[in-house]
Amino acid sequence: MSRTLFDPSPAAELTGRDLKRQMPSDDARRVRRRLALLATVFAVGFTALSARTIQLAQPLNTPAPDVAAAPAAADEDDRIWRKRNVIMDRRGELLAVDLPTRALMVHRRRVRDAAVLAEDLARALGEPDAEGLRERLEGGRSSIFIRRRLTPGQVAALYEVGDPALELLPTVTRNYPAGALTAHVVGFLDVEHRGRAGLERGLETRLTDPSAPAVTLSIDLGVQHVVRRELQASIDTFSAIGGAALVMDVHNGEIISLVSLPDFDANRREAVREDAFFNRVTYGRYEMGSTFKAFTTAMALEVGGRRLSDGYDATHPIRFGRFSIRDHHAKARWMTIAEIFKYSSNIGAAKMAVDMGTQAQKDFLGALGLLDPSPVELPEVIAPQQPARWKELETMTIAFGHGLAVSPLQLASAMSAMVNGGRYVTPTLLKRGPENPVSEREIMSEATSAKLRKLLRLVVSDGTGRKAAAPGYFVGGKTGTAEKAIGRGYSRKRMITSFAGAFPMHDPRYVVLAVLDEPKGTKETFGYATAGWTAAPTVGRIVPQIAPILGIRPMPEDDADIAQQLSLPANAERRVSKNATL
Amino acid sequence: MNITLTTLSVLAGVAAIGAVYEIENRHDAAQDRLTELDRQIEDAEREIHVLQAEWSYQTRPARLEDLARKLLPLEPTGPDRVIADPASLDLTIDRLDGIVEARAGEATK
């Protein structure tokens, strides 16, 4: 037996040096090697223990990887209720939100008595048709989805039933708390929980990105409610088949309200008529009629350098081949540009446009965005319908709004440029902020815009748009009554009436547009269904209700400064008595 | 001396093991509590989420309008009720004060 460190002999008193001396050098080297190995093992072991201790002493907000993984897996189930981001209006009211719910599935093999179960289910679900449920339970596949979303009350009732064939699966449903109010803006989802229409579709990537912030729209729910209520009232009064209305900030292009009627409740789409899905504001295109005269006049003032007191002869109707252009409120005389606008003379507008030329008209309308689809976030945006042939005749008809069909949104954007100092601002449905900056381009001078403001005010204070007046808010605008194109010709009975206005006219902040589809005259309007009787009063009712929401203070009607700002030069009208221009 | 050292290091080792075991135990307990709290937070968040949706539903403008019509003896403010220039209000108040003082003066006479 070789001697070792723990030899019971006097080795206890041995020191390392003694050992070295006494032991053969081979043994000593082996012992040293073992000692070194042992020391290393202990060192590693204690280092590991210390490291673990230090690790455990760390604060818990940086959990070890295995700890973090567990809740992440649970997320899949638990956070199913927020698959998609919420959509809010500009004040933070929820417009679209994911809610947790349960889906009801029945496993057919576990059904003992289909008739009894059908009875129970009908009672629990509050459905009268037990017979129909029984048929579904008896037919076809091994597991059947009876309902894809249940109310909490129904879930409780189903637990009461407690049949082993039932399974309640956690799932998610998209809810629209505002109901029909923002139907065309927000849109809806398909059965796979993907966007199918409206912003739900247009912003799909942003809504499904968990790291993206909530979507805040430019829509104000209060304004939206007023606009929808008043538009609906007008549709009811005049038995129109539909309508569109829009409120837009003239300075940054935010769409404060967008209403298309008829609409639908996205929470229960099953019972909706097909035409209710049609968004008239962005996907409808209409020949807008006389509202276009605002653009023709602006072109004459800006591009042609005309003055308000310059004029054209509107004595005789214009004949062009088999067409003739005549005036509805014929004055049959030479008229100034201001008068042509005020009396809405087709002849005057046509001559004005021909005077400027076809190319100038194309360029000007193009700059106003009337020849391209509106660059808005919705997927339902239609391109304008341009005439196949755009020569002198088309130039004349487009001057008073026939021959070029545009969407109400395009019209409102162009009208903003008329009154905001001459800038075309890109419309948006998202709230403006650092991530959604204003984009604009210069169309015309501030001076021309100021003239247009005066003319638009004149129409409401003393022209066809008098019913759009809202005391204190200085509404201005232009009426448009266009006959609908039916086949190759125009219908006398079916009309699109519109009023494109802005307020307050001395410092325009918002454009308000109302369009009615096929309104019919009533006893109160003496049978008239023109824009002055139908669309203008709609705007007249909307403005005083939305102005307080938008923070616009009414001004006294006789305010001298405003009167000064909105008065036309004395020679703009022929027989004008002083101060009668407001 | 060597035995003392050995005993001490063994004791130290045992103590270290015991301490680590205790810390691990506490860590596990804390972890359980964390999971539980996470779950509670999750539940609370879901409830808040649902209640926010409910709030938005209950405060939809159409319903508020109906309720206000039914329950409040108030009308929307017309433009004629809004003063264009807030500074003029001070003037009115001054004048009212004057009238009140004059009346008070008359009454004492």
CSV table of C-alpha atoms in Angstrom, one decimal, chain A residues 84-281:
chain,number,residue,atom,x,y,z
A,84,ARG,CA,-57.0,44.0,-33.3
A,85,ASN,CA,-56.3,47.5,-32.1
A,86,VAL,CA,-59.2,49.7,-31.1
A,87,ILE,CA,-60.5,52.6,-33.3
A,88,MET,CA,-61.4,55.8,-31.5
A,89,ASP,CA,-62.9,59.1,-32.5
A,90,ARG,CA,-60.9,62.3,-32.0
A,91,ARG,CA,-62.1,62.6,-28.4
A,92,GLY,CA,-61.3,59.0,-27.5
A,93,GLU,CA,-64.8,57.5,-27.8
A,94,LEU,CA,-64.5,53.9,-28.9
A,95,LEU,CA,-65.8,53.2,-32.4
A,96,ALA,CA,-64.5,49.6,-32.9
A,97,VAL,CA,-63.3,47.3,-30.1
A,98,ASP,CA,-62.5,43.6,-29.7
A,99,LEU,CA,-64.5,41.9,-27.0
A,100,PRO,CA,-64.1,38.5,-25.4
A,101,THR,CA,-67.0,36.2,-26.0
A,102,ARG,CA,-67.9,32.6,-26.3
A,103,ALA,CA,-68.9,30.5,-29.3
A,104,LEU,CA,-71.4,27.6,-28.8
A,105,MET,CA,-70.4,24.3,-30.4
A,106,VAL,CA,-72.4,21.1,-30.1
A,107,HIS,CA,-70.7,17.7,-30.4
A,108,ARG,CA,-73.2,15.5,-32.1
A,109,ARG,CA,-72.0,12.2,-30.7
A,110,ARG,CA,-72.7,13.3,-27.2
A,111,VAL,CA,-76.3,14.4,-27.9
A,112,ARG,CA,-78.7,12.1,-26.3
A,113,ASP,CA,-82.0,13.6,-27.3
A,114,ALA,CA,-81.9,16.2,-30.0
A,115,ALA,CA,-85.5,17.3,-29.5
A,116,VAL,CA,-85.0,18.0,-25.8
A,117,LEU,CA,-81.6,19.7,-26.3
A,118,ALA,CA,-83.1,21.9,-29.1
A,119,GLU,CA,-85.8,23.0,-26.7
A,120,ASP,CA,-83.3,23.8,-24.0
A,121,LEU,CA,-81.0,25.6,-26.4
A,122,ALA,CA,-83.9,27.7,-27.8
A,123,ARG,CA,-84.9,28.7,-24.3
A,124,ALA,CA,-81.3,29.6,-23.4
A,125,LEU,CA,-80.6,31.5,-26.5
A,126,GLY,CA,-83.9,33.3,-26.5
A,127,GLU,CA,-84.7,32.0,-29.9
A,128,PRO,CA,-88.3,31.1,-30.9
A,129,ASP,CA,-87.4,28.5,-33.5
A,130,ALA,CA,-86.6,25.3,-31.6
A,131,GLU,CA,-87.6,23.2,-34.7
A,132,GLY,CA,-84.9,24.8,-36.8
A,133,LEU,CA,-82.3,24.1,-34.1
A,134,ARG,CA,-83.3,20.5,-33.9
A,135,GLU,CA,-82.9,20.1,-37.7
A,136,ARG,CA,-79.4,21.5,-37.4
A,137,LEU,CA,-78.6,19.2,-34.5
A,138,GLU,CA,-79.7,16.2,-36.4
A,139,GLY,CA,-78.0,16.9,-39.8
A,140,GLY,CA,-74.5,16.7,-41.1
A,141,ARG,CA,-71.2,17.1,-39.3
A,142,SER,CA,-69.9,15.8,-36.0
A,143,SER,CA,-69.6,19.2,-34.4
A,144,ILE,CA,-71.8,22.2,-35.2
A,145,PHE,CA,-71.3,25.8,-34.5
A,146,ILE,CA,-74.7,27.0,-33.3
A,147,ARG,CA,-73.6,30.6,-32.5
A,148,ARG,CA,-70.3,32.4,-33.1
A,149,ARG,CA,-70.9,34.9,-30.4
A,150,LEU,CA,-73.0,34.8,-27.3
A,151,THR,CA,-74.1,37.5,-24.8
A,152,PRO,CA,-73.0,37.0,-21.2
A,153,GLY,CA,-76.7,36.3,-20.4
A,154,GLN,CA,-76.8,33.5,-23.0
A,155,VAL,CA,-73.6,32.0,-21.6
A,156,ALA,CA,-75.0,31.9,-18.1
A,157,ALA,CA,-78.2,30.3,-19.4
A,158,LEU,CA,-76.2,27.7,-21.3
A,159,TYR,CA,-74.3,26.8,-18.2
A,160,GLU,CA,-77.7,26.3,-16.6
A,161,VAL,CA,-78.6,23.8,-19.4
A,162,GLY,CA,-75.3,22.0,-18.6
A,163,ASP,CA,-75.6,19.4,-21.3
A,164,PRO,CA,-72.3,17.5,-22.0
A,165,ALA,CA,-72.8,17.9,-25.7
A,166,LEU,CA,-72.3,21.6,-25.4
A,167,GLU,CA,-68.9,23.3,-25.6
A,168,LEU,CA,-68.4,27.0,-25.0
A,169,LEU,CA,-65.2,28.1,-26.8
A,170,PRO,CA,-63.5,31.4,-25.9
A,171,THR,CA,-63.4,33.6,-28.9
A,172,VAL,CA,-63.4,37.2,-29.9
A,173,THR,CA,-65.9,39.5,-31.5
A,174,ARG,CA,-65.6,42.9,-33.0
A,175,ASN,CA,-68.0,45.4,-31.4
A,176,TYR,CA,-69.0,48.8,-32.7
A,177,PRO,CA,-70.4,50.8,-29.7
A,178,ALA,CA,-71.5,53.7,-31.9
A,179,GLY,CA,-73.6,51.3,-34.0
A,180,ALA,CA,-74.7,52.7,-37.4
A,181,LEU,CA,-73.3,56.2,-36.7
A,182,THR,CA,-69.8,55.6,-38.1
A,183,ALA,CA,-70.7,52.5,-40.2
A,184,HIS,CA,-69.2,53.8,-43.5
A,185,VAL,CA,-66.1,55.2,-41.9
A,186,VAL,CA,-65.1,52.3,-39.7
A,187,GLY,CA,-66.4,49.5,-41.9
A,188,PHE,CA,-66.5,45.9,-40.6
A,189,LEU,CA,-64.7,42.5,-40.6
A,190,ASP,CA,-65.2,39.2,-42.3
A,191,VAL,CA,-65.7,35.9,-40.4
A,192,GLU,CA,-62.0,35.5,-40.2
A,193,HIS,CA,-61.7,38.7,-38.2
A,194,ARG,CA,-60.0,40.5,-41.0
A,195,GLY,CA,-61.0,43.9,-42.3
A,196,ARG,CA,-63.5,43.7,-45.2
A,197,ALA,CA,-64.7,47.3,-45.6
A,198,GLY,CA,-64.0,50.8,-44.4
A,199,LEU,CA,-61.0,51.7,-42.3
A,200,GLU,CA,-61.0,48.2,-40.8
A,201,ARG,CA,-59.8,47.2,-44.2
A,202,GLY,CA,-57.9,50.3,-45.2
A,203,LEU,CA,-55.8,50.2,-42.0
A,204,GLU,CA,-55.5,46.4,-41.8
A,205,THR,CA,-51.8,46.2,-41.1
A,206,ARG,CA,-51.8,49.0,-38.5
A,207,LEU,CA,-54.8,47.4,-36.7
A,208,THR,CA,-53.3,44.0,-36.5
A,209,ASP,CA,-49.8,45.2,-35.4
A,210,PRO,CA,-49.8,44.7,-31.6
A,211,SER,CA,-47.0,47.3,-31.1
A,212,ALA,CA,-48.9,50.0,-33.1
A,213,PRO,CA,-50.8,52.6,-31.0
A,214,ALA,CA,-54.6,52.8,-31.1
A,215,VAL,CA,-56.1,54.4,-34.2
A,216,THR,CA,-57.5,57.8,-33.5
A,217,LEU,CA,-59.8,59.2,-36.2
A,218,SER,CA,-60.5,62.8,-37.2
A,219,ILE,CA,-64.2,62.1,-36.8
A,220,ASP,CA,-66.0,63.8,-33.9
A,221,LEU,CA,-68.9,61.6,-32.8
A,222,GLY,CA,-71.0,64.5,-31.6
A,223,VAL,CA,-70.8,66.3,-34.9
A,224,GLN,CA,-71.3,63.0,-36.7
A,225,HIS,CA,-74.5,62.5,-34.8
A,226,VAL,CA,-75.9,65.9,-35.6
A,227,VAL,CA,-75.0,65.6,-39.3
A,228,ARG,CA,-76.6,62.2,-39.5
A,229,ARG,CA,-79.8,63.2,-37.7
A,230,GLU,CA,-80.3,66.3,-39.9
A,231,LEU,CA,-79.4,64.5,-43.1
A,232,GLN,CA,-81.9,61.7,-42.2
A,233,ALA,CA,-84.5,64.3,-41.4
A,234,SER,CA,-84.1,65.9,-44.9
A,235,ILE,CA,-84.2,62.5,-46.6
A,236,ASP,CA,-87.4,61.7,-44.8
A,237,THR,CA,-88.9,65.1,-45.5
A,238,PHE,CA,-88.2,65.0,-49.2
A,239,SER,CA,-88.5,61.2,-49.7
A,240,ALA,CA,-85.0,61.1,-51.1
A,241,ILE,CA,-83.5,57.7,-51.9
A,242,GLY,CA,-80.2,58.6,-50.1
A,243,GLY,CA,-77.9,61.3,-49.0
A,244,ALA,CA,-74.3,62.2,-48.2
A,245,ALA,CA,-72.9,64.8,-45.9
A,246,LEU,CA,-69.4,65.8,-44.9
A,247,VAL,CA,-67.8,68.2,-42.5
A,248,MET,CA,-64.1,69.0,-43.1
A,249,ASP,CA,-61.5,71.2,-41.5
A,250,VAL,CA,-60.4,73.6,-44.3
A,251,HIS,CA,-57.0,74.1,-42.8
A,252,ASN,CA,-55.7,70.6,-42.2
A,253,GLY,CA,-58.1,68.4,-44.2
A,254,GLU,CA,-59.4,66.5,-41.2
A,255,ILE,CA,-62.8,65.0,-42.0
A,256,ILE,CA,-64.8,65.8,-38.8
A,257,SER,CA,-67.9,64.0,-40.0
A,258,LEU,CA,-68.7,61.7,-42.9
A,259,VAL,CA,-72.3,60.4,-43.3
A,260,SER,CA,-73.7,58.3,-46.1
A,261,LEU,CA,-77.4,57.3,-45.9
A,262,PRO,CA,-78.9,54.7,-45.9
A,263,ASP,CA,-76.4,53.1,-43.5
A,264,PHE,CA,-76.2,50.0,-41.4
A,265,ASP,CA,-75.4,48.7,-37.9
A,266,ALA,CA,-72.1,46.9,-38.2
A,267,ASN,CA,-73.0,44.9,-35.1
A,268,ARG,CA,-75.8,43.1,-36.9
A,269,ARG,CA,-75.1,43.1,-40.6
A,270,GLU,CA,-77.2,40.1,-41.4
A,271,ALA,CA,-80.4,42.1,-41.8
A,272,VAL,CA,-78.9,44.8,-44.0
A,273,ARG,CA,-80.0,45.8,-47.4
A,274,GLU,CA,-77.2,45.6,-50.0
A,275,ASP,CA,-77.3,49.2,-51.0
A,276,ALA,CA,-76.7,50.4,-47.4
A,277,PHE,CA,-73.1,49.3,-47.7
A,278,PHE,CA,-72.6,51.9,-50.5
A,279,ASN,CA,-70.5,54.8,-49.3
A,280,ARG,CA,-71.9,57.8,-51.2
A,281,VAL,CA,-69.3,60.2,-49.9
